[in-house]
Amino acid sequence: MQLIDGKKLAQEIKIEIADEVKKMVMSGKRTPHLVAVLVGDDGASRTYVNSKVKSCEEVGFKSTFIRLERDITENELLAQINTLNNDDAVDGFIIQLPLPKHIDEEKILLAIAPEKDVDGFHPTNVGRMTLNLPGYISATPKGILEMLNRYNIETEGKHCVVIGRSNIVGLPMSLLMQRRSKPGNCTVTICHSKTNDLSKYTLQADIIIAALGKPKFLTADMVKKGAVVIDVGITRVDDPSKKSGFKLLGDVDFEHVSKKCSYISPVPGGVGLMTVVSLLQNTLSAAKEEFYAKSMSFDVDNL
Ligand SMILES: NC(=O)c1ccc[n+]([C@@H]2O[C@H](COP(=O)([O-])OP(=O)(O)OC[C@H]3O[C@@H](n4cnc5c(N)ncnc54)[C@H](OP(=O)(O)O)[C@@H]3O)[C@@H](O)[C@H]2O)c1
């Protein structure tokens, strides 16, 4: 079994990004600028945003952290998005999810200008990904592709089972794995909470991507010998022995599954770190106008 070391990969990619940023600055361009917006003060969300902001600093990006009160109205948040959409000094921005219940998440994601949507959640970017056109690919699936690519894991002709069909992980992941590209060209099965006899599918899988948010869900008896297992799940569970008071668990029973598979990504130290790096890659693409020209102005009032 080979461990897919997200920490090492993320570090390598950060060095590559930092080199590119240096070259951009030397050629007279400004540094890429990412803005992260957090509504409220949820502990896990704050940790994610902090890690994104810290990673920006590591690669030489400018980053701005905007924290808004939990009781902000939907219109106030839309106004903030409008400002960011039209600020030429901002290359990309993210609105950390989940949002408080009184705010319509879908409306907020639609308000983000596609050219600044470095999370890749806007329907324009999802559509472009689906049609294999250039655009921002949502960070977690993009990070998983990078893992498969950098570990030279063959995907063509393989059977990939994705567990979970959320808009941010399972669904885009399943679409990406079947695309005519490398990594890609898999035969894909998507499983979800209504799938009957889920092991029937996972036992046939050459590649399993577990993204359901149920700790240790995927057990060794559900996995074929030699399979590649990517664990996306991150669940915080109480652990008084830790300084933080909690530990992170993935969706895979790592201890037993790792003995059976060919490659496995751990939690922590796997997909989570790659997600942050993908966001940096998307921001770099935004700064370089790789997919969209910056001149487009976007007004949420016209939606
Ligand atoms: N590593 C990272 O960077 C990263 C990024 C994002 C998310 N995550 C983690 O990944 C996990 C999934 O996140 P998400 O946002 O995709 O979650 P989500 O929106 O809650 O979606 C979970 C998916 O899993 C399916 N599911 C739930 N229970 C199931 C079961 N018993 N059997 C089969 N399928 C089941 C659900 O099916 P239905 O559609 O039928 O409800 C749904 O499609 C979470 O632990 C999250 O924290 C990690």
mmCIF file of C-alpha atoms and ligand atoms in Angstrom:
data_model
loop_
_atom_site.group_PDB
_atom_site.id
_atom_site.type_symbol
_atom_site.label_atom_id
_atom_site.label_comp_id
_atom_site.label_asym_id
_atom_site.label_seq_id
_atom_site.Cartn_x
_atom_site.Cartn_y
_atom_site.Cartn_z
ATOM 1 C CA MET A 1 0.000 0.000 0.000
ATOM 2 C CA GLN A 2 1.223 3.482 -0.840
ATOM 3 C CA LEU A 3 0.077 6.492 1.139
ATOM 4 C CA ILE A 4 -1.091 9.461 -0.932
ATOM 5 C CA ASP A 5 0.622 12.171 1.038
ATOM 6 C CA GLY A 6 -1.511 15.300 0.701
ATOM 7 C CA LYS A 7 0.817 17.259 2.941
ATOM 8 C CA LYS A 8 3.870 16.614 0.760
ATOM 9 C CA LEU A 9 1.962 17.242 -2.484
ATOM 10 C CA ALA A 10 0.428 20.450 -1.160
ATOM 11 C CA GLN A 11 3.870 21.696 -0.149
ATOM 12 C CA GLU A 12 5.314 20.911 -3.600
ATOM 13 C CA ILE A 13 2.475 22.737 -5.355
ATOM 14 C CA LYS A 14 2.756 25.725 -3.042
ATOM 15 C CA ILE A 15 6.429 26.065 -3.995
ATOM 16 C CA GLU A 16 5.441 25.972 -7.691
ATOM 17 C CA ILE A 17 2.790 28.664 -7.128
ATOM 18 C CA ALA A 18 5.200 30.845 -5.115
ATOM 19 C CA ASP A 19 7.709 30.657 -8.011
ATOM 20 C CA GLU A 20 5.029 31.788 -10.451
ATOM 21 C CA VAL A 21 4.034 34.664 -8.179
ATOM 22 C CA LYS A 22 7.670 35.817 -8.009
ATOM 23 C CA LYS A 23 7.860 35.776 -11.819
ATOM 24 C CA MET A 24 4.596 37.732 -12.092
ATOM 25 C CA VAL A 25 5.820 40.396 -9.705
ATOM 26 C CA MET A 26 9.206 40.631 -11.467
ATOM 27 C CA SER A 27 7.400 41.212 -14.751
ATOM 28 C CA GLY A 28 5.585 44.181 -13.206
ATOM 29 C CA LYS A 29 2.224 42.536 -12.417
ATOM 30 C CA ARG A 30 0.611 42.849 -8.998
ATOM 31 C CA THR A 31 0.359 39.859 -6.664
ATOM 32 C CA PRO A 32 -2.797 37.706 -6.918
ATOM 33 C CA HIS A 33 -5.426 38.739 -4.376
ATOM 34 C CA LEU A 34 -7.929 36.375 -2.735
ATOM 35 C CA VAL A 35 -10.703 37.571 -0.426
ATOM 36 C CA ALA A 36 -12.352 35.146 2.018
ATOM 37 C CA VAL A 37 -15.721 36.085 3.499
ATOM 38 C CA LEU A 38 -16.942 34.394 6.671
ATOM 39 C CA VAL A 39 -20.453 35.003 7.989
ATOM 40 C CA GLY A 40 -20.757 34.274 11.699
ATOM 41 C CA ASP A 41 -18.177 32.587 13.860
ATOM 42 C CA ASP A 42 -18.536 28.827 13.446
ATOM 43 C CA GLY A 43 -15.362 27.177 14.772
ATOM 44 C CA ALA A 44 -14.805 24.765 11.877
ATOM 45 C CA SER A 45 -15.508 27.428 9.237
ATOM 46 C CA ARG A 46 -13.128 29.834 10.933
ATOM 47 C CA THR A 47 -10.406 27.165 10.961
ATOM 48 C CA TYR A 48 -10.899 26.564 7.214
ATOM 49 C CA VAL A 49 -10.815 30.273 6.403
ATOM 50 C CA ASN A 50 -7.724 30.818 8.564
ATOM 51 C CA SER A 51 -5.939 28.000 6.784
ATOM 52 C CA LYS A 52 -6.835 29.495 3.374
ATOM 53 C CA VAL A 53 -5.589 32.941 4.398
ATOM 54 C CA LYS A 54 -2.373 31.479 5.853
ATOM 55 C CA SER A 55 -1.745 29.496 2.653
ATOM 56 C CA CYS A 56 -2.138 32.696 0.607
ATOM 57 C CA GLU A 57 0.606 34.293 2.671
ATOM 58 C CA GLU A 58 2.863 31.248 2.177
ATOM 59 C CA VAL A 59 2.754 31.578 -1.625
ATOM 60 C CA GLY A 60 3.029 35.374 -1.704
ATOM 61 C CA PHE A 61 -0.614 36.196 -2.509
ATOM 62 C CA LYS A 62 -2.384 39.138 -0.981
ATOM 63 C CA SER A 63 -5.319 37.930 1.105
ATOM 64 C CA THR A 64 -8.154 39.746 2.817
ATOM 65 C CA PHE A 65 -10.355 38.183 5.458
ATOM 66 C CA ILE A 66 -13.804 39.768 5.808
ATOM 67 C CA ARG A 67 -15.814 38.612 8.812
ATOM 68 C CA LEU A 68 -19.475 39.560 8.838
ATOM 69 C CA GLU A 69 -21.881 39.269 11.747
ATOM 70 C CA ARG A 70 -24.088 36.181 11.865
ATOM 71 C CA ASP A 71 -27.264 38.295 11.722
ATOM 72 C CA ILE A 72 -26.264 40.145 8.528
ATOM 73 C CA THR A 73 -29.200 40.284 6.087
ATOM 74 C CA GLU A 74 -29.158 38.553 2.728
ATOM 75 C CA ASN A 75 -29.242 41.959 0.992
ATOM 76 C CA GLU A 76 -26.236 43.174 2.971
ATOM 77 C CA LEU A 77 -24.283 40.093 1.950
ATOM 78 C CA LEU A 78 -25.347 40.577 -1.680
ATOM 79 C CA ALA A 79 -24.114 44.190 -1.482
ATOM 80 C CA GLN A 80 -20.756 42.925 -0.199
ATOM 81 C CA ILE A 81 -20.576 40.482 -3.111
ATOM 82 C CA ASN A 82 -21.407 43.270 -5.545
ATOM 83 C CA THR A 83 -18.510 45.320 -4.189
ATOM 84 C CA LEU A 84 -16.093 42.398 -4.555
ATOM 85 C CA ASN A 85 -17.387 41.551 -8.050
ATOM 86 C CA ASN A 86 -16.573 45.068 -9.196
ATOM 87 C CA ASP A 87 -13.302 45.599 -7.347
ATOM 88 C CA ASP A 88 -10.477 45.363 -9.891
ATOM 89 C CA ALA A 89 -7.958 44.779 -7.112
ATOM 90 C CA VAL A 90 -9.650 41.448 -6.215
ATOM 91 C CA ASP A 91 -8.884 38.437 -8.421
ATOM 92 C CA GLY A 92 -11.130 35.948 -6.689
ATOM 93 C CA PHE A 93 -13.222 35.537 -3.567
ATOM 94 C CA ILE A 94 -14.958 32.850 -1.604
ATOM 95 C CA ILE A 95 -17.996 32.907 0.654
ATOM 96 C CA GLN A 96 -17.325 30.239 3.271
ATOM 97 C CA LEU A 97 -20.174 27.738 3.541
ATOM 98 C CA PRO A 98 -22.427 26.854 5.275
ATOM 99 C CA LEU A 99 -24.246 30.171 5.644
ATOM 100 C CA PRO A 100 -26.765 30.919 8.425
ATOM 101 C CA LYS A 101 -30.224 29.488 7.709
ATOM 102 C CA HIS A 102 -31.859 32.884 6.963
ATOM 103 C CA ILE A 103 -29.584 33.392 3.939
ATOM 104 C CA ASP A 104 -30.377 31.621 0.661
ATOM 105 C CA GLU A 105 -27.092 29.898 -0.232
ATOM 106 C CA GLU A 106 -28.116 29.350 -3.835
ATOM 107 C CA LYS A 107 -28.890 33.040 -4.341
ATOM 108 C CA ILE A 108 -25.537 33.994 -2.850
ATOM 109 C CA LEU A 109 -23.549 31.583 -5.041
ATOM 110 C CA LEU A 110 -25.400 32.858 -8.136
ATOM 111 C CA ALA A 111 -24.443 36.431 -7.261
ATOM 112 C CA ILE A 112 -20.705 35.752 -7.441
ATOM 113 C CA ALA A 113 -19.276 36.791 -10.797
ATOM 114 C CA PRO A 114 -18.154 33.572 -12.550
ATOM 115 C CA GLU A 115 -14.730 35.063 -13.300
ATOM 116 C CA LYS A 116 -14.107 35.605 -9.580
ATOM 117 C CA ASP A 117 -15.725 32.332 -8.456
ATOM 118 C CA VAL A 118 -12.489 30.593 -7.485
ATOM 119 C CA ASP A 119 -14.455 27.999 -5.485
ATOM 120 C CA GLY A 120 -15.983 26.903 -8.808
ATOM 121 C CA PHE A 121 -19.534 26.688 -7.405
ATOM 122 C CA HIS A 122 -21.294 29.046 -9.862
ATOM 123 C CA PRO A 123 -23.471 27.245 -12.465
ATOM 124 C CA THR A 124 -21.365 28.820 -15.232
ATOM 125 C CA ASN A 125 -18.227 27.154 -13.905
ATOM 126 C CA VAL A 126 -20.035 23.903 -13.129
ATOM 127 C CA GLY A 127 -21.423 23.932 -16.689
ATOM 128 C CA ARG A 128 -18.012 24.592 -18.190
ATOM 129 C CA MET A 129 -16.554 21.730 -16.162
ATOM 130 C CA THR A 130 -19.363 19.439 -17.296
ATOM 131 C CA LEU A 131 -18.684 20.252 -20.947
ATOM 132 C CA ASN A 132 -14.913 19.936 -20.455
ATOM 133 C CA LEU A 133 -14.399 23.629 -21.188
ATOM 134 C CA PRO A 134 -11.794 25.721 -19.333
ATOM 135 C CA GLY A 135 -13.066 27.224 -16.065
ATOM 136 C CA TYR A 136 -12.684 26.960 -12.309
ATOM 137 C CA ILE A 137 -13.139 23.422 -11.029
ATOM 138 C CA SER A 138 -14.365 23.229 -7.461
ATOM 139 C CA ALA A 139 -11.458 22.928 -5.116
ATOM 140 C CA THR A 140 -11.935 19.500 -3.544
ATOM 141 C CA PRO A 141 -12.505 17.508 -6.764
ATOM 142 C CA LYS A 142 -9.678 19.475 -8.423
ATOM 143 C CA GLY A 143 -7.350 18.529 -5.561
ATOM 144 C CA ILE A 144 -8.272 14.859 -5.925
ATOM 145 C CA LEU A 145 -7.498 14.950 -9.659
ATOM 146 C CA GLU A 146 -4.130 16.465 -8.812
ATOM 147 C CA MET A 147 -3.472 13.639 -6.327
ATOM 148 C CA LEU A 148 -4.301 10.966 -8.904
ATOM 149 C CA ASN A 149 -2.211 12.749 -11.510
ATOM 150 C CA ARG A 150 0.871 13.337 -9.388
ATOM 151 C CA TYR A 151 0.861 9.755 -8.100
ATOM 152 C CA ASN A 152 0.531 8.499 -11.698
ATOM 153 C CA ILE A 153 -2.539 6.487 -10.806
ATOM 154 C CA GLU A 154 -4.077 4.996 -13.943
ATOM 155 C CA THR A 155 -7.753 5.884 -14.279
ATOM 156 C CA GLU A 156 -8.538 5.059 -17.912
ATOM 157 C CA GLY A 157 -10.956 2.162 -18.237
ATOM 158 C CA LYS A 158 -11.213 1.786 -14.459
ATOM 159 C CA HIS A 159 -14.424 1.540 -12.474
ATOM 160 C CA CYS A 160 -14.687 4.485 -10.092
ATOM 161 C CA VAL A 161 -17.309 4.512 -7.350
ATOM 162 C CA VAL A 162 -18.064 7.901 -5.821
ATOM 163 C CA ILE A 163 -19.987 7.800 -2.544
ATOM 164 C CA GLY A 164 -21.916 11.060 -2.148
ATOM 165 C CA ARG A 165 -23.588 13.340 -4.710
ATOM 166 C CA SER A 166 -23.290 16.826 -3.188
ATOM 167 C CA ASN A 167 -22.859 19.810 -5.488
ATOM 168 C CA ILE A 168 -19.432 20.609 -4.072
ATOM 169 C CA VAL A 169 -17.829 17.151 -3.943
ATOM 170 C CA GLY A 170 -19.615 13.985 -5.101
ATOM 171 C CA LEU A 171 -21.400 15.283 -8.187
ATOM 172 C CA PRO A 172 -18.486 17.230 -9.750
ATOM 173 C CA MET A 173 -16.119 14.399 -8.824
ATOM 174 C CA SER A 174 -18.223 11.837 -10.648
ATOM 175 C CA LEU A 175 -18.416 14.074 -13.737
ATOM 176 C CA LEU A 176 -14.678 14.689 -13.725
ATOM 177 C CA MET A 177 -13.808 11.012 -13.444
ATOM 178 C CA GLN A 178 -15.792 10.148 -16.575
ATOM 179 C CA ARG A 179 -14.475 13.044 -18.725
ATOM 180 C CA ARG A 180 -12.365 12.327 -21.790
ATOM 181 C CA SER A 181 -9.152 13.374 -20.069
ATOM 182 C CA LYS A 182 -6.345 12.277 -17.802
ATOM 183 C CA PRO A 183 -7.208 11.639 -15.008
ATOM 184 C CA GLY A 184 -10.616 10.574 -16.285
ATOM 185 C CA ASN A 185 -12.020 8.063 -18.748
ATOM 186 C CA CYS A 186 -13.423 5.966 -15.913
ATOM 187 C CA THR A 187 -16.717 4.142 -15.819
ATOM 188 C CA VAL A 188 -18.388 5.879 -12.902
ATOM 189 C CA THR A 189 -20.994 4.748 -10.398
ATOM 190 C CA ILE A 190 -22.462 7.300 -7.979
ATOM 191 C CA CYS A 191 -23.775 5.991 -4.683
ATOM 192 C CA HIS A 192 -25.807 7.965 -2.160
ATOM 193 C CA SER A 193 -28.032 7.516 0.852
ATOM 194 C CA LYS A 194 -30.742 5.806 -1.203
ATOM 195 C CA THR A 195 -28.390 3.261 -2.791
ATOM 196 C CA ASN A 196 -29.375 -0.299 -1.941
ATOM 197 C CA ASP A 197 -26.585 -2.735 -1.100
ATOM 198 C CA LEU A 198 -23.788 -0.202 -1.513
ATOM 199 C CA SER A 199 -21.040 -2.824 -1.008
ATOM 200 C CA LYS A 200 -22.152 -4.507 -4.222
ATOM 201 C CA TYR A 201 -20.744 -1.463 -6.055
ATOM 202 C CA THR A 202 -17.722 -0.676 -3.903
ATOM 203 C CA LEU A 203 -16.555 -4.299 -4.128
ATOM 204 C CA GLN A 204 -16.343 -3.914 -7.921
ATOM 205 C CA ALA A 205 -14.506 -0.586 -7.754
ATOM 206 C CA ASP A 206 -10.922 -0.002 -8.840
ATOM 207 C CA ILE A 207 -11.129 3.515 -7.379
ATOM 208 C CA ILE A 208 -13.374 4.546 -4.475
ATOM 209 C CA ILE A 209 -13.909 8.192 -3.572
ATOM 210 C CA ALA A 210 -15.716 8.404 -0.243
ATOM 211 C CA ALA A 211 -17.437 11.769 0.328
ATOM 212 C CA LEU A 212 -20.403 11.251 2.612
ATOM 213 C CA GLY A 213 -19.390 12.586 6.013
ATOM 214 C CA LYS A 214 -19.891 9.377 8.040
ATOM 215 C CA PRO A 215 -16.775 8.469 10.032
ATOM 216 C CA LYS A 216 -15.225 5.075 9.196
ATOM 217 C CA PHE A 217 -18.159 4.229 6.908
ATOM 218 C CA LEU A 218 -16.037 2.387 4.336
ATOM 219 C CA THR A 219 -14.787 -0.794 5.944
ATOM 220 C CA ALA A 220 -12.317 -3.395 4.642
ATOM 221 C CA ASP A 221 -15.050 -5.878 3.715
ATOM 222 C CA MET A 222 -16.440 -3.290 1.259
ATOM 223 C CA VAL A 223 -13.181 -2.894 -0.656
ATOM 224 C CA LYS A 224 -11.622 -5.028 -3.397
ATOM 225 C CA LYS A 225 -7.957 -5.963 -2.906
ATOM 226 C CA GLY A 226 -5.680 -3.484 -4.687
ATOM 227 C CA ALA A 227 -8.271 -0.697 -4.982
ATOM 228 C CA VAL A 228 -7.337 2.998 -4.800
ATOM 229 C CA VAL A 229 -9.172 4.720 -1.929
ATOM 230 C CA ILE A 230 -9.585 8.474 -1.619
ATOM 231 C CA ASP A 231 -11.068 9.667 1.677
ATOM 232 C CA VAL A 232 -12.776 13.049 1.443
ATOM 233 C CA GLY A 233 -14.732 12.938 4.697
ATOM 234 C CA ILE A 234 -13.857 15.233 7.560
ATOM 235 C CA THR A 235 -15.851 14.853 10.759
ATOM 236 C CA ARG A 236 -14.878 16.453 14.057
ATOM 237 C CA VAL A 237 -15.341 14.111 17.002
ATOM 238 C CA ASP A 238 -14.689 14.934 20.647
ATOM 239 C CA ASP A 239 -11.312 13.828 21.933
ATOM 240 C CA PRO A 240 -10.387 15.133 25.389
ATOM 241 C CA SER A 241 -6.813 13.852 24.924
ATOM 242 C CA LYS A 242 -6.218 16.505 22.220
ATOM 243 C CA LYS A 243 -5.396 20.117 23.055
ATOM 244 C CA SER A 244 -8.136 21.242 20.665
ATOM 245 C CA GLY A 245 -10.648 18.888 22.336
ATOM 246 C CA PHE A 246 -11.446 17.121 19.065
ATOM 247 C CA LYS A 247 -9.950 14.916 16.364
ATOM 248 C CA LEU A 248 -10.739 14.615 12.671
ATOM 249 C CA LEU A 249 -12.075 11.371 11.236
ATOM 250 C CA GLY A 250 -12.439 10.413 7.592
ATOM 251 C CA ASP A 251 -15.117 8.302 5.926
ATOM 252 C CA VAL A 252 -12.745 5.331 5.650
ATOM 253 C CA ASP A 253 -11.724 2.851 8.320
ATOM 254 C CA PHE A 254 -8.087 3.619 7.535
ATOM 255 C CA GLU A 255 -6.525 1.049 9.835
ATOM 256 C CA HIS A 256 -8.141 -1.936 8.119
ATOM 257 C CA VAL A 257 -8.772 -0.618 4.576
ATOM 258 C CA SER A 258 -5.131 0.470 4.172
ATOM 259 C CA LYS A 259 -4.042 -3.181 4.517
ATOM 260 C CA LYS A 260 -6.103 -4.103 1.477
ATOM 261 C CA CYS A 261 -5.715 -1.281 -1.021
ATOM 262 C CA SER A 262 -2.949 -0.145 -3.393
ATOM 263 C CA TYR A 263 -3.161 3.590 -2.596
ATOM 264 C CA ILE A 264 -4.991 5.449 0.153
ATOM 265 C CA SER A 265 -5.280 9.085 1.216
ATOM 266 C CA PRO A 266 -5.346 9.670 4.976
ATOM 267 C CA VAL A 267 -7.434 12.037 7.111
ATOM 268 C CA PRO A 268 -5.987 14.374 8.203
ATOM 269 C CA GLY A 269 -3.084 14.915 5.784
ATOM 270 C CA GLY A 270 -4.928 14.068 2.574
ATOM 271 C CA VAL A 271 -7.637 15.697 0.491
ATOM 272 C CA GLY A 272 -8.209 18.632 2.881
ATOM 273 C CA LEU A 273 -4.762 20.112 2.247
ATOM 274 C CA MET A 274 -5.152 19.616 -1.498
ATOM 275 C CA THR A 275 -8.443 21.526 -1.398
ATOM 276 C CA VAL A 276 -6.699 24.622 -0.097
ATOM 277 C CA VAL A 277 -3.971 24.324 -2.727
ATOM 278 C CA SER A 278 -6.583 24.029 -5.501
ATOM 279 C CA LEU A 279 -8.118 27.266 -4.328
ATOM 280 C CA LEU A 280 -4.698 28.908 -4.663
ATOM 281 C CA GLN A 281 -4.312 27.461 -8.178
ATOM 282 C CA ASN A 282 -7.728 28.825 -9.153
ATOM 283 C CA THR A 283 -6.817 32.249 -7.762
ATOM 284 C CA LEU A 284 -3.582 32.225 -9.744
ATOM 285 C CA SER A 285 -5.580 31.358 -12.879
ATOM 286 C CA ALA A 286 -7.922 34.267 -12.086
ATOM 287 C CA ALA A 287 -5.007 36.680 -11.704
ATOM 288 C CA LYS A 288 -3.620 35.472 -15.039
ATOM 289 C CA GLU A 289 -7.080 35.773 -16.657
ATOM 290 C CA GLU A 290 -6.677 32.214 -17.895
ATOM 291 C CA PHE A 291 -10.391 31.564 -18.298
ATOM 292 C CA TYR A 292 -12.125 34.959 -18.258
ATOM 293 C CA ALA A 293 -11.194 38.546 -19.132
ATOM 294 C CA LYS A 294 -11.410 40.959 -16.191
ATOM 295 C CA SER A 295 -13.244 43.693 -18.044
ATOM 296 C CA MET A 296 -16.670 42.095 -17.506
ATOM 297 C CA SER A 297 -18.697 44.021 -14.942
ATOM 298 C CA PHE A 298 -21.297 42.167 -12.947
ATOM 299 C CA ASP A 299 -24.254 43.595 -11.082
ATOM 300 C CA VAL A 300 -26.246 41.383 -8.746
ATOM 301 C CA ASP A 301 -29.303 43.640 -9.304
ATOM 302 C CA ASN A 302 -29.478 42.287 -12.846
ATOM 303 C CA LEU A 303 -29.836 38.675 -11.787
HETATM 304 N N1 LIG B 1 -11.416 17.332 2.421
HETATM 305 C C1 LIG B 1 -12.030 18.456 2.060
HETATM 306 O O1 LIG B 1 -11.441 19.434 1.665
HETATM 307 C C2 LIG B 1 -13.516 18.467 2.097
HETATM 308 C C3 LIG B 1 -14.235 19.387 1.343
HETATM 309 C C4 LIG B 1 -15.636 19.321 1.366
HETATM 310 C C5 LIG B 1 -16.270 18.374 2.151
HETATM 311 N N2 LIG B 1 -15.498 17.542 2.911
HETATM 312 C C6 LIG B 1 -16.109 16.507 3.744
HETATM 313 O O2 LIG B 1 -16.634 15.516 2.898
HETATM 314 C C7 LIG B 1 -17.806 14.956 3.462
HETATM 315 C C8 LIG B 1 -18.954 15.141 2.479
HETATM 316 O O3 LIG B 1 -19.159 16.511 2.293
HETATM 317 P P1 LIG B 1 -20.362 17.078 1.410
HETATM 318 O O4 LIG B 1 -20.358 18.541 1.518
HETATM 319 O O5 LIG B 1 -20.325 16.418 0.083
HETATM 320 O O6 LIG B 1 -21.593 16.485 2.284
HETATM 321 P P2 LIG B 1 -23.157 16.498 2.027
HETATM 322 O O7 LIG B 1 -23.579 17.690 1.259
HETATM 323 O O8 LIG B 1 -23.776 16.240 3.362
HETATM 324 O O9 LIG B 1 -23.405 15.216 1.096
HETATM 325 C C9 LIG B 1 -23.217 13.937 1.597
HETATM 326 C C10 LIG B 1 -23.553 12.936 0.516
HETATM 327 O O10 LIG B 1 -23.353 11.636 1.058
HETATM 328 C C11 LIG B 1 -24.517 10.869 0.857
HETATM 329 N N3 LIG B 1 -24.706 9.961 1.997
HETATM 330 C C12 LIG B 1 -25.026 10.285 3.272
HETATM 331 N N4 LIG B 1 -25.140 9.164 4.017
HETATM 332 C C13 LIG B 1 -24.906 8.126 3.199
HETATM 333 C C14 LIG B 1 -24.877 6.721 3.374
HETATM 334 N N5 LIG B 1 -25.124 6.165 4.568
HETATM 335 N N6 LIG B 1 -24.586 5.965 2.320
HETATM 336 C C15 LIG B 1 -24.329 6.507 1.110
HETATM 337 N N7 LIG B 1 -24.338 7.836 0.879
HETATM 338 C C16 LIG B 1 -24.617 8.630 1.901
HETATM 339 C C17 LIG B 1 -25.667 11.840 0.747
HETATM 340 O O11 LIG B 1 -26.701 11.220 0.008
HETATM 341 P P3 LIG B 1 -28.077 11.977 -0.372
HETATM 342 O O12 LIG B 1 -27.730 12.854 -1.546
HETATM 343 O O13 LIG B 1 -29.002 10.880 -0.741
HETATM 344 O O14 LIG B 1 -28.483 12.755 0.819
HETATM 345 C C18 LIG B 1 -25.003 13.006 0.033
HETATM 346 O O15 LIG B 1 -25.060 12.854 -1.355
HETATM 347 C C19 LIG B 1 -17.985 15.665 4.794
HETATM 348 O O16 LIG B 1 -17.363 14.923 5.806
HETATM 349 C C20 LIG B 1 -17.243 16.985 4.599
HETATM 350 O O17 LIG B 1 -16.773 17.530 5.814
HETATM 351 C C21 LIG B 1 -14.163 17.550 2.881
#
